[in-house]
Amino acid sequence: MTQRIAVIGAGLMGADHARIVAEDLPGATLQVVCDMDQARARDVADALGAADVGNDPEAVIARADVDAVIIASPDFTHAPLSLACIRAGKPVLCEKPLSQKPAECIAVMDAEMAAGRRFVQVGFMRRFDQSYVEMKAALTGGKLGRALMMHNFHRNVETPASDFTGAMAITNSAPHEFDVVRHVLGCEYASISAYQPRRSDARVAPVVMVLETTDNQLVTIEINNNAAYGYDVRAELVGEAGSIAMTNVAYTRTDMKLSSATVYDADWRGRYHEAYVRQNRAFMHFVNTGEFTAIGSSAWDGYAAAKVAETGAKALVAGTKLAVEMIDKPEFYK
């Protein structure tokens, strides 16, 4: 049975999702590409053989020839369009964040619970990355003993916008770390503090966060949006019996003129391509069977990331540790 997929958003992420649907998802058909810029939608659709284009996302979601939806439109549209998918009874893979507003995430959860089934998978694709898969397996398999700490850093070449701020580093960049650390450790956060050093120029400085989990582990997260040298994400999980660390992914090394060099990616797309493919295949399994993936992020996980990000931004301004005060997890998501 072929599932007809609509991709909402034809920008960088939307085009990448559309390509995965068209080229890497057996049993899936790229049915509609939707974007407010219909010419951009048409370019993606023509390049990948989509059946149609649109510029009204809610109308596309409601179409009878659309079985499931991938949302890759601007962040502020994610929660409203996810709600539209729930109303239409269609599974949806929503790019992160589900919302930066915890209340909007709760509204999505309420809609799912009222419908009596899950519809929303949130696009925290790092859960599917082999590095984190092996970290979690080492911990759950008992190789590391009790987890004590997890250290993470996330560095980009430069900020995506000139008005990017430290708070935006927490709410826009760090949610990937917030989610995947929760997934690897299997617990929630109890508190967060956040700090920034001073740069010599006007660019946004790195943000360093320290989080305590509900199981009394420590987590450090560095977000450096102006690292200059390349895109670089690494993590180390430290247990009582040993540690496991992510290595930089590089396929080749160049040796010449008395030096050795490897190349960094310019952004995340190459580094995490396989994780996106695995994530989207898990989504297709969900579409086909109704069985939510054991690895993928739910609407609850979207809420948890939004809540810790909101608290972290407040902690950065306050200059002190703040408690992460989440609602009780509904039985529906346990």
Short mmCIF file of C-alpha atoms in Angstrom, two decimals:
data_model
loop_
_atom_site.label_atom_id
_atom_site.label_comp_id
_atom_site.label_asym_id
_atom_site.label_seq_id
_atom_site.Cartn_x
_atom_site.Cartn_y
_atom_site.Cartn_z
CA MET A 1 0.00 0.00 0.00
CA THR A 2 1.41 3.38 -1.01
CA GLN A 3 1.05 6.27 1.42
CA ARG A 4 0.62 9.70 -0.15
CA ILE A 5 2.68 12.30 1.69
CA ALA A 6 2.29 16.08 1.70
CA VAL A 7 5.32 18.18 2.66
CA ILE A 8 4.44 21.58 4.10
CA GLY A 9 7.30 24.02 3.51
CA ALA A 10 9.66 24.03 0.53
CA GLY A 11 12.67 25.71 2.10
CA LEU A 12 15.90 23.99 3.06
CA MET A 13 14.35 21.45 5.45
CA GLY A 14 11.20 20.94 3.44
CA ALA A 15 13.16 20.23 0.26
CA ASP A 16 15.34 17.74 2.12
CA HIS A 17 12.29 15.95 3.56
CA ALA A 18 10.67 15.90 0.13
CA ARG A 19 13.79 14.32 -1.36
CA ILE A 20 13.82 11.63 1.33
CA VAL A 21 10.15 10.85 0.63
CA ALA A 22 10.78 10.67 -3.10
CA GLU A 23 14.03 8.71 -2.99
CA ASP A 24 14.44 6.88 0.33
CA LEU A 25 11.00 5.83 1.61
CA PRO A 26 9.68 2.61 0.08
CA GLY A 27 5.90 2.66 -0.01
CA ALA A 28 5.69 6.46 0.07
CA THR A 29 4.68 8.84 -2.71
CA LEU A 30 5.46 12.55 -2.68
CA GLN A 31 1.93 13.73 -3.38
CA VAL A 32 1.96 17.49 -2.63
CA VAL A 33 4.60 20.12 -1.92
CA CYS A 34 3.07 23.15 -0.22
CA ASP A 35 4.63 26.56 0.34
CA MET A 36 3.38 30.13 0.55
CA ASP A 37 5.79 30.76 -2.34
CA GLN A 38 4.14 28.55 -4.92
CA ALA A 39 7.01 28.99 -7.39
CA ARG A 40 9.40 27.56 -4.81
CA ALA A 41 6.99 24.69 -4.19
CA ARG A 42 6.81 24.06 -7.92
CA ASP A 43 10.61 23.94 -8.22
CA VAL A 44 10.83 21.26 -5.53
CA ALA A 45 7.84 19.34 -6.87
CA ASP A 46 9.17 19.30 -10.44
CA ALA A 47 12.64 18.23 -9.35
CA LEU A 48 11.28 15.30 -7.32
CA GLY A 49 8.21 14.25 -9.28
CA ALA A 50 5.50 15.36 -6.87
CA ALA A 51 1.96 15.02 -8.14
CA ASP A 52 0.84 18.53 -7.18
CA VAL A 53 1.66 21.77 -5.35
CA GLY A 54 -0.30 24.06 -3.05
CA ASN A 55 0.02 27.27 -1.05
CA ASP A 56 -2.68 26.74 1.60
CA PRO A 57 -1.36 24.28 4.20
CA GLU A 58 -4.67 23.58 5.95
CA ALA A 59 -6.36 22.91 2.62
CA VAL A 60 -3.55 20.54 1.65
CA ILE A 61 -3.82 18.70 4.99
CA ALA A 62 -7.56 18.20 4.40
CA ARG A 63 -7.15 16.79 0.88
CA ALA A 64 -8.56 13.31 0.30
CA ASP A 65 -5.45 12.31 -1.68
CA VAL A 66 -3.11 13.03 1.28
CA ASP A 67 -2.60 10.24 3.83
CA ALA A 68 0.10 11.78 6.03
CA VAL A 69 1.94 15.07 6.43
CA ILE A 70 5.47 16.34 7.07
CA ILE A 71 5.60 19.87 8.50
CA ALA A 72 8.76 21.83 7.70
CA SER A 73 7.30 25.34 7.59
CA PRO A 74 8.34 28.21 9.94
CA ASP A 75 8.42 27.39 13.64
CA PHE A 76 5.36 29.44 14.61
CA THR A 77 3.18 27.33 12.27
CA HIS A 78 4.13 23.95 13.75
CA ALA A 79 1.57 23.66 16.56
CA PRO A 80 -1.40 25.06 14.57
CA LEU A 81 -0.68 22.78 11.61
CA SER A 82 -0.17 19.77 13.90
CA LEU A 83 -3.63 20.51 15.35
CA ALA A 84 -5.01 20.64 11.81
CA CYS A 85 -3.52 17.20 11.12
CA ILE A 86 -5.12 15.79 14.28
CA ARG A 87 -8.50 17.24 13.25
CA ALA A 88 -8.07 15.64 9.83
CA GLY A 89 -7.08 12.30 11.40
CA LYS A 90 -3.71 12.21 9.65
CA PRO A 91 -0.32 11.27 11.12
CA VAL A 92 2.22 14.08 11.05
CA LEU A 93 5.98 14.34 11.34
CA CYS A 94 6.51 17.86 12.65
CA GLU A 95 9.95 19.41 12.49
CA LYS A 96 11.23 20.69 15.82
CA PRO A 97 10.11 22.65 17.73
CA LEU A 98 6.55 21.50 18.17
CA SER A 99 6.31 24.98 19.64
CA GLN A 100 8.55 27.27 21.67
CA LYS A 101 5.49 27.89 23.86
CA PRO A 102 4.79 25.06 26.34
CA ALA A 103 1.08 25.99 26.40
CA GLU A 104 0.80 25.31 22.66
CA CYS A 105 2.46 21.92 23.13
CA ILE A 106 -0.08 21.12 25.85
CA ALA A 107 -2.87 22.05 23.43
CA VAL A 108 -1.50 19.53 20.93
CA MET A 109 -1.32 16.85 23.63
CA ASP A 110 -4.88 17.63 24.71
CA ALA A 111 -6.06 17.24 21.11
CA GLU A 112 -4.32 13.87 20.75
CA MET A 113 -5.74 12.61 24.03
CA ALA A 114 -9.23 13.76 23.04
CA ALA A 115 -8.84 11.89 19.75
CA GLY A 116 -7.77 8.78 21.65
CA ARG A 117 -4.59 8.06 19.66
CA ARG A 118 -1.26 9.56 18.75
CA PHE A 119 -0.84 11.49 15.54
CA VAL A 120 2.28 13.63 16.11
CA GLN A 121 5.92 12.59 15.83
CA VAL A 122 8.31 15.48 16.53
CA GLY A 123 11.42 15.74 14.36
CA PHE A 124 14.18 15.37 16.94
CA MET A 125 16.21 13.27 14.52
CA ARG A 126 19.30 12.91 16.71
CA ARG A 127 17.62 10.03 18.53
CA PHE A 128 18.16 8.07 15.31
CA ASP A 129 21.82 9.05 14.87
CA GLN A 130 24.13 6.06 15.32
CA SER A 131 26.30 7.88 17.87
CA TYR A 132 23.43 8.42 20.28
CA VAL A 133 22.01 4.96 19.54
CA GLU A 134 25.30 3.43 20.68
CA MET A 135 25.50 5.70 23.73
CA LYS A 136 22.04 4.67 24.90
CA ALA A 137 22.77 1.01 24.23
CA ALA A 138 25.98 1.19 26.27
CA LEU A 139 24.07 2.69 29.19
CA THR A 140 21.02 0.44 29.11
CA GLY A 141 23.23 -2.60 28.51
CA GLY A 142 25.06 -1.94 31.77
CA LYS A 143 28.52 -1.35 30.28
CA LEU A 144 28.94 2.07 31.87
CA GLY A 145 27.38 1.41 35.25
CA ARG A 146 25.31 4.22 36.65
CA ALA A 147 25.32 7.37 34.50
CA LEU A 148 26.90 10.33 36.29
CA MET A 149 27.33 13.08 33.70
CA MET A 150 26.74 13.87 30.06
CA HIS A 151 28.77 16.59 28.35
CA ASN A 152 27.56 18.10 25.08
CA PHE A 153 28.64 20.81 22.69
CA HIS A 154 26.96 22.12 19.58
CA ARG A 155 28.91 24.52 17.39
CA ASN A 156 27.95 26.30 14.18
CA VAL A 157 30.12 28.33 11.82
CA GLU A 158 28.12 31.50 12.43
CA THR A 159 24.73 32.67 13.60
CA PRO A 160 21.84 32.25 11.14
CA ALA A 161 20.80 35.89 11.65
CA SER A 162 22.56 39.08 12.74
CA ASP A 163 20.04 39.62 15.56
CA PHE A 164 20.54 36.14 17.03
CA THR A 165 20.76 36.25 20.83
CA GLY A 166 21.88 34.04 23.69
CA ALA A 167 18.26 33.35 24.56
CA MET A 168 17.67 32.21 20.98
CA ALA A 169 20.63 29.84 21.27
CA ILE A 170 18.76 28.21 24.14
CA THR A 171 15.31 28.16 22.54
CA ASN A 172 16.34 27.50 18.93
CA SER A 173 19.61 25.52 18.94
CA ALA A 174 19.75 23.72 22.29
CA PRO A 175 16.41 21.81 22.10
CA HIS A 176 18.15 19.06 20.11
CA GLU A 177 20.46 18.52 23.09
CA PHE A 178 17.65 18.89 25.60
CA ASP A 179 15.71 16.12 23.85
CA VAL A 180 18.44 13.63 23.01
CA VAL A 181 19.99 13.80 26.50
CA ARG A 182 16.56 13.06 28.03
CA HIS A 183 16.28 10.13 25.61
CA VAL A 184 19.73 8.71 26.34
CA LEU A 185 19.49 9.09 30.12
CA GLY A 186 15.81 8.19 30.38
CA CYS A 187 14.86 10.96 32.82
CA GLU A 188 13.67 14.55 33.04
CA TYR A 189 15.42 17.76 34.13
CA ALA A 190 15.08 19.19 37.61
CA SER A 191 16.94 22.50 37.16
CA ILE A 192 18.94 24.58 34.70
CA SER A 193 21.44 27.44 34.89
CA ALA A 194 22.91 29.32 31.91
CA TYR A 195 25.93 31.58 31.41
CA GLN A 196 27.70 33.52 28.67
CA PRO A 197 31.33 34.65 28.39
CA ARG A 198 32.17 38.00 26.77
CA ARG A 199 33.31 38.16 23.15
CA SER A 200 35.56 40.89 21.79
CA ASP A 201 33.00 41.79 19.10
CA ALA A 202 29.23 42.24 18.79
CA ARG A 203 28.47 38.65 17.79
CA VAL A 204 26.48 36.47 20.15
CA ALA A 205 28.76 34.67 22.60
CA PRO A 206 28.52 30.96 23.45
CA VAL A 207 25.96 29.86 26.02
CA VAL A 208 26.93 27.22 28.57
CA MET A 209 24.21 25.45 30.54
CA VAL A 210 24.36 23.15 33.53
CA LEU A 211 21.33 20.96 34.13
CA GLU A 212 20.48 18.57 36.95
CA THR A 213 18.27 15.58 36.15
CA THR A 214 15.54 14.09 38.29
CA ASP A 215 17.90 11.12 38.82
CA ASN A 216 20.70 13.36 40.17
CA GLN A 217 22.96 13.40 37.13
CA LEU A 218 24.71 16.48 35.79
CA VAL A 219 24.46 17.60 32.17
CA THR A 220 26.54 20.32 30.52
CA ILE A 221 25.55 21.85 27.18
CA GLU A 222 27.58 24.39 25.22
CA ILE A 223 25.92 26.18 22.31
CA ASN A 224 28.42 28.19 20.26
CA ASN A 225 26.72 29.70 17.22
CA ASN A 226 29.86 31.56 16.09
CA ALA A 227 32.52 28.87 16.38
CA ALA A 228 33.94 29.93 12.98
CA TYR A 229 35.74 26.67 12.13
CA GLY A 230 32.79 24.44 11.15
CA TYR A 231 29.70 22.54 12.20
CA ASP A 232 30.67 20.34 15.15
CA VAL A 233 28.45 18.36 17.53
CA ARG A 234 29.89 16.01 20.13
CA ALA A 235 28.87 14.35 23.36
CA GLU A 236 30.38 12.23 26.11
CA LEU A 237 28.43 10.07 28.54
CA VAL A 238 30.31 9.36 31.78
CA GLY A 239 29.34 6.45 34.00
CA GLU A 240 30.77 4.88 37.12
CA ALA A 241 32.45 2.10 35.10
CA GLY A 242 33.63 4.08 32.07
CA SER A 243 32.61 6.59 29.42
CA ILE A 244 31.53 6.65 25.79
CA ALA A 245 32.24 9.63 23.54
CA MET A 246 31.08 10.65 20.09
CA THR A 247 33.82 11.04 17.50
CA ASN A 248 33.84 13.60 14.72
CA VAL A 249 32.42 12.09 11.53
CA ALA A 250 34.97 12.47 8.74
CA TYR A 251 35.38 10.07 5.82
CA THR A 252 38.87 11.13 4.84
CA ARG A 253 42.03 12.73 6.22
CA THR A 254 44.55 14.65 4.15
CA ASP A 255 48.26 14.35 4.99
CA MET A 256 50.64 16.76 3.26
CA LYS A 257 53.26 19.43 3.90
CA LEU A 258 54.09 18.10 7.37
CA SER A 259 50.48 18.35 8.53
CA SER A 260 47.32 16.28 8.81
CA ALA A 261 43.79 17.63 8.35
CA THR A 262 40.16 16.57 8.36
CA VAL A 263 37.29 18.71 7.06
CA TYR A 264 34.26 19.88 9.02
CA ASP A 265 30.79 20.19 7.49
CA ALA A 266 29.36 23.67 6.96
CA ASP A 267 26.02 22.69 8.53
CA TRP A 268 24.04 19.74 9.90
CA ARG A 269 22.63 18.34 6.67
CA GLY A 270 25.42 15.95 5.73
CA ARG A 271 26.21 14.95 9.31
CA TYR A 272 22.64 13.92 10.06
CA HIS A 273 21.34 12.79 6.67
CA GLU A 274 21.20 9.14 7.69
CA ALA A 275 19.46 10.06 10.95
CA TYR A 276 16.78 11.92 8.96
CA VAL A 277 16.28 8.90 6.69
CA ARG A 278 15.95 6.58 9.69
CA GLN A 279 13.54 9.00 11.38
CA ASN A 280 11.35 9.30 8.29
CA ARG A 281 11.28 5.53 7.84
CA ALA A 282 10.15 5.19 11.46
CA PHE A 283 7.43 7.72 10.68
CA MET A 284 6.33 5.64 7.70
CA HIS A 285 6.07 2.60 9.97
CA PHE A 286 3.83 4.70 12.23
CA VAL A 287 1.72 5.75 9.23
CA ASN A 288 1.39 2.17 7.99
CA THR A 289 0.70 0.44 11.31
CA GLY A 290 -0.44 3.08 13.81
CA GLU A 291 2.39 1.86 16.07
CA PHE A 292 4.36 4.83 17.41
CA THR A 293 8.11 4.36 17.18
CA ALA A 294 9.90 3.46 20.40
CA ILE A 295 12.73 5.86 19.54
CA GLY A 296 10.91 8.85 18.08
CA SER A 297 9.80 11.95 19.96
CA SER A 298 6.15 12.43 20.90
CA ALA A 299 4.16 15.58 21.61
CA TRP A 300 5.15 15.09 25.26
CA ASP A 301 8.81 15.25 24.25
CA GLY A 302 8.08 18.42 22.30
CA TYR A 303 6.55 19.91 25.44
CA ALA A 304 9.51 18.85 27.61
CA ALA A 305 12.02 20.48 25.25
CA ALA A 306 9.96 23.68 25.12
CA LYS A 307 9.64 23.85 28.90
CA VAL A 308 13.34 23.42 29.63
CA ALA A 309 14.22 25.91 26.86
CA GLU A 310 11.80 28.48 28.29
CA THR A 311 13.27 27.99 31.77
CA GLY A 312 16.83 28.15 30.44
CA ALA A 313 16.20 31.49 28.73
CA LYS A 314 14.87 32.85 32.03
CA ALA A 315 17.88 31.44 33.90
CA LEU A 316 20.26 33.22 31.50
CA VAL A 317 18.63 36.57 32.30
CA ALA A 318 18.37 35.85 36.03
CA GLY A 319 21.96 34.61 36.33
CA THR A 320 20.88 31.87 38.70
CA LYS A 321 19.73 28.25 38.73
CA LEU A 322 16.00 27.79 38.14
CA ALA A 323 13.78 24.78 38.71
CA VAL A 324 12.26 23.16 35.61
CA GLU A 325 8.59 22.92 36.62
CA MET A 326 6.78 20.59 34.25
CA ILE A 327 3.23 19.30 34.35
CA ASP A 328 2.76 15.66 35.33
CA LYS A 329 3.28 13.34 32.39
CA PRO A 330 -0.10 12.07 31.19
CA GLU A 331 -0.62 8.30 31.29
CA PHE A 332 -1.39 8.58 27.55
CA TYR A 333 2.34 9.18 26.88
CA LYS A 334 3.81 6.64 29.30
#
